[in-house]
PDB file of C-alpha atoms in Angstrom:
ATOM      1  CA  UNK V  12      -2.330  17.612  13.910  1.00 76.00           C
ATOM      2  CA  UNK V  13      -3.321  14.629  11.797  1.00 94.00           C
ATOM      3  CA  UNK V  14      -3.009  11.123  13.177  1.00 97.00           C
ATOM      4  CA  UNK V  15      -0.074   9.057  11.914  1.00 98.00           C
ATOM      5  CA  UNK V  16      -0.482   5.523  10.318  1.00 98.00           C
ATOM      6  CA  UNK V  17       2.185   3.150   9.279  1.00 98.00           C
ATOM      7  CA  UNK V  18       1.428   0.467   6.624  1.00 98.00           C
ATOM      8  CA  UNK V  19       3.326  -2.652   5.697  1.00 97.00           C
ATOM      9  CA  UNK V  20       2.235  -4.662   2.721  1.00 96.00           C
ATOM     10  CA  UNK V  21       4.603  -6.312   0.075  1.00 93.00           C
ATOM     11  CA  UNK V  22       1.870  -6.024  -2.592  1.00 93.00           C
ATOM     12  CA  UNK V  23       2.737  -2.608  -4.112  1.00 95.00           C
ATOM     13  CA  UNK V  24      -0.870  -2.206  -5.528  1.00 95.00           C
ATOM     14  CA  UNK V  25      -2.471  -2.731  -2.160  1.00 95.00           C
ATOM     15  CA  UNK V  26       0.152  -0.517  -0.486  1.00 96.00           C
ATOM     16  CA  UNK V  27      -0.511   2.272  -2.919  1.00 97.00           C
ATOM     17  CA  UNK V  28      -4.378   2.047  -2.657  1.00 97.00           C
ATOM     18  CA  UNK V  29      -4.312   1.970   1.163  1.00 97.00           C
ATOM     19  CA  UNK V  30      -1.729   4.811   1.397  1.00 97.00           C
ATOM     20  CA  UNK V  31      -3.703   7.017  -1.014  1.00 98.00           C
ATOM     21  CA  UNK V  32      -7.087   6.142   0.730  1.00 98.00           C
ATOM     22  CA  UNK V  33      -5.837   7.014   4.211  1.00 98.00           C
ATOM     23  CA  UNK V  34      -3.969  10.147   2.991  1.00 98.00           C
ATOM     24  CA  UNK V  35      -7.180  11.353   1.378  1.00 97.00           C
ATOM     25  CA  UNK V  36      -8.889  10.765   4.819  1.00 97.00           C
ATOM     26  CA  UNK V  37      -6.348  13.397   6.088  1.00 97.00           C
ATOM     27  CA  UNK V  38      -4.101  10.970   7.940  1.00 98.00           C
ATOM     28  CA  UNK V  39      -0.307  11.354   7.882  1.00 98.00           C
ATOM     29  CA  UNK V  40       0.792   8.034   6.204  1.00 98.00           C
ATOM     30  CA  UNK V  41       4.002   6.223   5.793  1.00 98.00           C
ATOM     31  CA  UNK V  42       4.302   2.937   4.123  1.00 97.00           C
ATOM     32  CA  UNK V  43       6.774   0.113   3.338  1.00 96.00           C
ATOM     33  CA  UNK V  44       6.931  -3.166   1.629  1.00 95.00           C
ATOM     34  CA  UNK V  45       9.714  -4.436   3.842  1.00 95.00           C
ATOM     35  CA  UNK V  46       9.023  -6.005   7.238  1.00 95.00           C
ATOM     36  CA  UNK V  47      12.612  -5.428   8.400  1.00 94.00           C
ATOM     37  CA  UNK V  48      12.021  -1.767   8.160  1.00 95.00           C
ATOM     38  CA  UNK V  49       8.828  -1.661  10.398  1.00 97.00           C
ATOM     39  CA  UNK V  50      10.367  -1.323  13.901  1.00 96.00           C
ATOM     40  CA  UNK V  51      12.757   1.428  12.883  1.00 97.00           C
ATOM     41  CA  UNK V  52       9.929   3.273  11.233  1.00 98.00           C
ATOM     42  CA  UNK V  53       7.702   2.805  14.357  1.00 98.00           C
ATOM     43  CA  UNK V  54      10.571   4.404  16.416  1.00 97.00           C
ATOM     44  CA  UNK V  55      11.182   7.242  13.885  1.00 97.00           C
ATOM     45  CA  UNK V  56       7.441   7.987  12.878  1.00 98.00           C
ATOM     46  CA  UNK V  57       5.756   7.213  16.236  1.00 97.00           C
ATOM     47  CA  UNK V  58       2.541   6.241  14.563  1.00 98.00           C
ATOM     48  CA  UNK V  59      -0.904   6.365  16.167  1.00 98.00           C
ATOM     49  CA  UNK V  60      -1.933   3.134  14.346  1.00 98.00           C
ATOM     50  CA  UNK V  61      -0.054   0.387  12.422  1.00 98.00           C
ATOM     51  CA  UNK V  62      -1.435  -1.816   9.594  1.00 98.00           C
ATOM     52  CA  UNK V  63       0.461  -4.950   8.998  1.00 97.00           C
ATOM     53  CA  UNK V  64       0.078  -7.517   6.175  1.00 95.00           C
ATOM     54  CA  UNK V  65       0.262 -10.940   7.723  1.00 94.00           C
ATOM     55  CA  UNK V  66       2.148 -12.613   4.791  1.00 91.00           C
ATOM     56  CA  UNK V  67       5.315 -10.751   3.927  1.00 90.00           C
ATOM     57  CA  UNK V  68       8.868 -11.903   3.057  1.00 84.00           C
ATOM     58  CA  UNK V  69      11.018 -12.322   6.111  1.00 84.00           C
ATOM     59  CA  UNK V  70       9.238 -11.696   9.360  1.00 87.00           C
ATOM     60  CA  UNK V  71       5.428 -11.924   9.343  1.00 89.00           C
ATOM     61  CA  UNK V  72       3.045  -9.264  10.404  1.00 94.00           C
ATOM     62  CA  UNK V  73       1.982 -11.270  13.456  1.00 94.00           C
ATOM     63  CA  UNK V  74       5.564 -11.428  14.722  1.00 95.00           C
ATOM     64  CA  UNK V  75       5.864  -7.706  14.086  1.00 97.00           C
ATOM     65  CA  UNK V  76       2.647  -6.998  15.939  1.00 97.00           C
ATOM     66  CA  UNK V  77       4.111  -8.846  18.850  1.00 97.00           C
ATOM     67  CA  UNK V  78       7.210  -6.746  18.813  1.00 97.00           C
ATOM     68  CA  UNK V  79       5.181  -3.589  18.780  1.00 98.00           C
ATOM     69  CA  UNK V  80       2.884  -4.731  21.629  1.00 98.00           C
ATOM     70  CA  UNK V  81       5.883  -5.795  23.728  1.00 97.00           C
ATOM     71  CA  UNK V  82       7.687  -2.443  23.279  1.00 96.00           C
ATOM     72  CA  UNK V  83       7.029  -0.238  26.414  1.00 96.00           C
ATOM     73  CA  UNK V  84       6.576   2.933  24.441  1.00 96.00           C
ATOM     74  CA  UNK V  85       4.396   1.467  21.706  1.00 97.00           C
ATOM     75  CA  UNK V  86       2.394  -1.257  23.452  1.00 97.00           C
ATOM     76  CA  UNK V  87      -0.783   0.807  23.375  1.00 97.00           C
ATOM     77  CA  UNK V  88      -0.667   1.581  19.603  1.00 98.00           C
ATOM     78  CA  UNK V  89      -3.458  -0.167  17.805  1.00 98.00           C
ATOM     79  CA  UNK V  90      -2.426  -2.771  15.259  1.00 98.00           C
ATOM     80  CA  UNK V  91      -4.581  -3.955  12.370  1.00 97.00           C
ATOM     81  CA  UNK V  92      -3.479  -7.142  10.502  1.00 95.00           C
ATOM     82  CA  UNK V  93      -4.496  -7.742   6.852  1.00 92.00           C
ATOM     83  CA  UNK V  94      -4.781 -11.350   5.968  1.00 89.00           C
ATOM     84  CA  UNK V  95      -5.964 -13.154   2.847  1.00 85.00           C
ATOM     85  CA  UNK V  96      -6.251 -16.335   4.950  1.00 77.00           C
ATOM     86  CA  UNK V  97      -9.907 -16.376   5.908  1.00 66.00           C
ATOM     87  CA  UNK V  98     -10.983 -18.128   9.188  1.00 67.00           C
ATOM     88  CA  UNK V  99      -7.670 -17.556  10.913  1.00 71.00           C
ATOM     89  CA  UNK V 100      -8.839 -14.598  12.898  1.00 75.00           C
ATOM     90  CA  UNK V 101      -8.443 -16.334  16.225  1.00 83.00           C
ATOM     91  CA  UNK V 102      -4.802 -17.181  15.334  1.00 87.00           C
ATOM     92  CA  UNK V 103      -4.162 -13.563  14.253  1.00 90.00           C
ATOM     93  CA  UNK V 104      -5.667 -12.095  17.485  1.00 93.00           C
ATOM     94  CA  UNK V 105      -3.244 -14.391  19.238  1.00 93.00           C
ATOM     95  CA  UNK V 106      -0.443 -12.025  18.133  1.00 95.00           C
ATOM     96  CA  UNK V 107      -2.102  -9.197  19.995  1.00 96.00           C
ATOM     97  CA  UNK V 108      -3.712  -7.203  17.238  1.00 97.00           C
ATOM     98  CA  UNK V 109      -6.613  -4.946  17.829  1.00 97.00           C
ATOM     99  CA  UNK V 110      -8.395  -5.777  14.515  1.00 95.00           C
ATOM    100  CA  UNK V 111      -8.211  -8.080  11.515  1.00 93.00           C
ATOM    101  CA  UNK V 112      -9.175  -7.097   8.082  1.00 93.00           C
ATOM    102  CA  UNK V 113      -9.653  -9.996   5.485  1.00 91.00           C
ATOM    103  CA  UNK V 114      -8.359  -9.588   1.986  1.00 89.00           C
ATOM    104  CA  UNK V 115      -9.914  -8.683  -0.305  1.00 90.00           C
ATOM    105  CA  UNK V 116     -11.454  -5.859   1.692  1.00 92.00           C
ATOM    106  CA  UNK V 117     -13.594  -2.788   0.987  1.00 93.00           C
ATOM    107  CA  UNK V 118     -11.966   0.632   1.449  1.00 96.00           C
ATOM    108  CA  UNK V 119     -15.021   1.778   3.425  1.00 96.00           C
ATOM    109  CA  UNK V 120     -14.432  -1.049   5.887  1.00 94.00           C
ATOM    110  CA  UNK V 121     -10.781  -0.125   6.098  1.00 96.00           C
ATOM    111  CA  UNK V 122     -11.551   3.616   6.912  1.00 97.00           C
ATOM    112  CA  UNK V 123     -14.189   2.665   9.393  1.00 97.00           C
ATOM    113  CA  UNK V 124     -12.033   0.240  11.288  1.00 97.00           C
ATOM    114  CA  UNK V 125      -9.074   2.795  11.291  1.00 98.00           C
ATOM    115  CA  UNK V 126     -11.333   5.528  12.626  1.00 97.00           C
ATOM    116  CA  UNK V 127     -12.820   3.274  15.273  1.00 97.00           C
ATOM    117  CA  UNK V 128      -9.358   2.524  16.648  1.00 98.00           C
ATOM    118  CA  UNK V 129      -7.790   6.054  16.699  1.00 94.00           C
ATOM    119  CA  UNK V 130     -10.424   8.803  16.635  1.00 75.00           C
TER     120      UNK V 130
END
């Protein structure tokens, strides 16, 4: 059974590219551009890894990461935060994420980071 990945990004182009890339790598991928949908999707989809854009409308990716990490059933699910705000890695790790990927990013870097966290 393939590993499940949930992606949040409010930039549709980035969402499409990441979704397509990870699907090509044989992951079962679900994606959304709405931060408000993430926790429901985590509960319904039960992902093996979550990728969150830090800056999205409404709740930010860091706060969502905290919610996932505080949830007894999903606290061990690895979370990657995407951020276009370079040099804020320490702040982002403060939310409890397992990795940070700075935008713009290389798709090879993304796939390697994902593989290192869930395979």
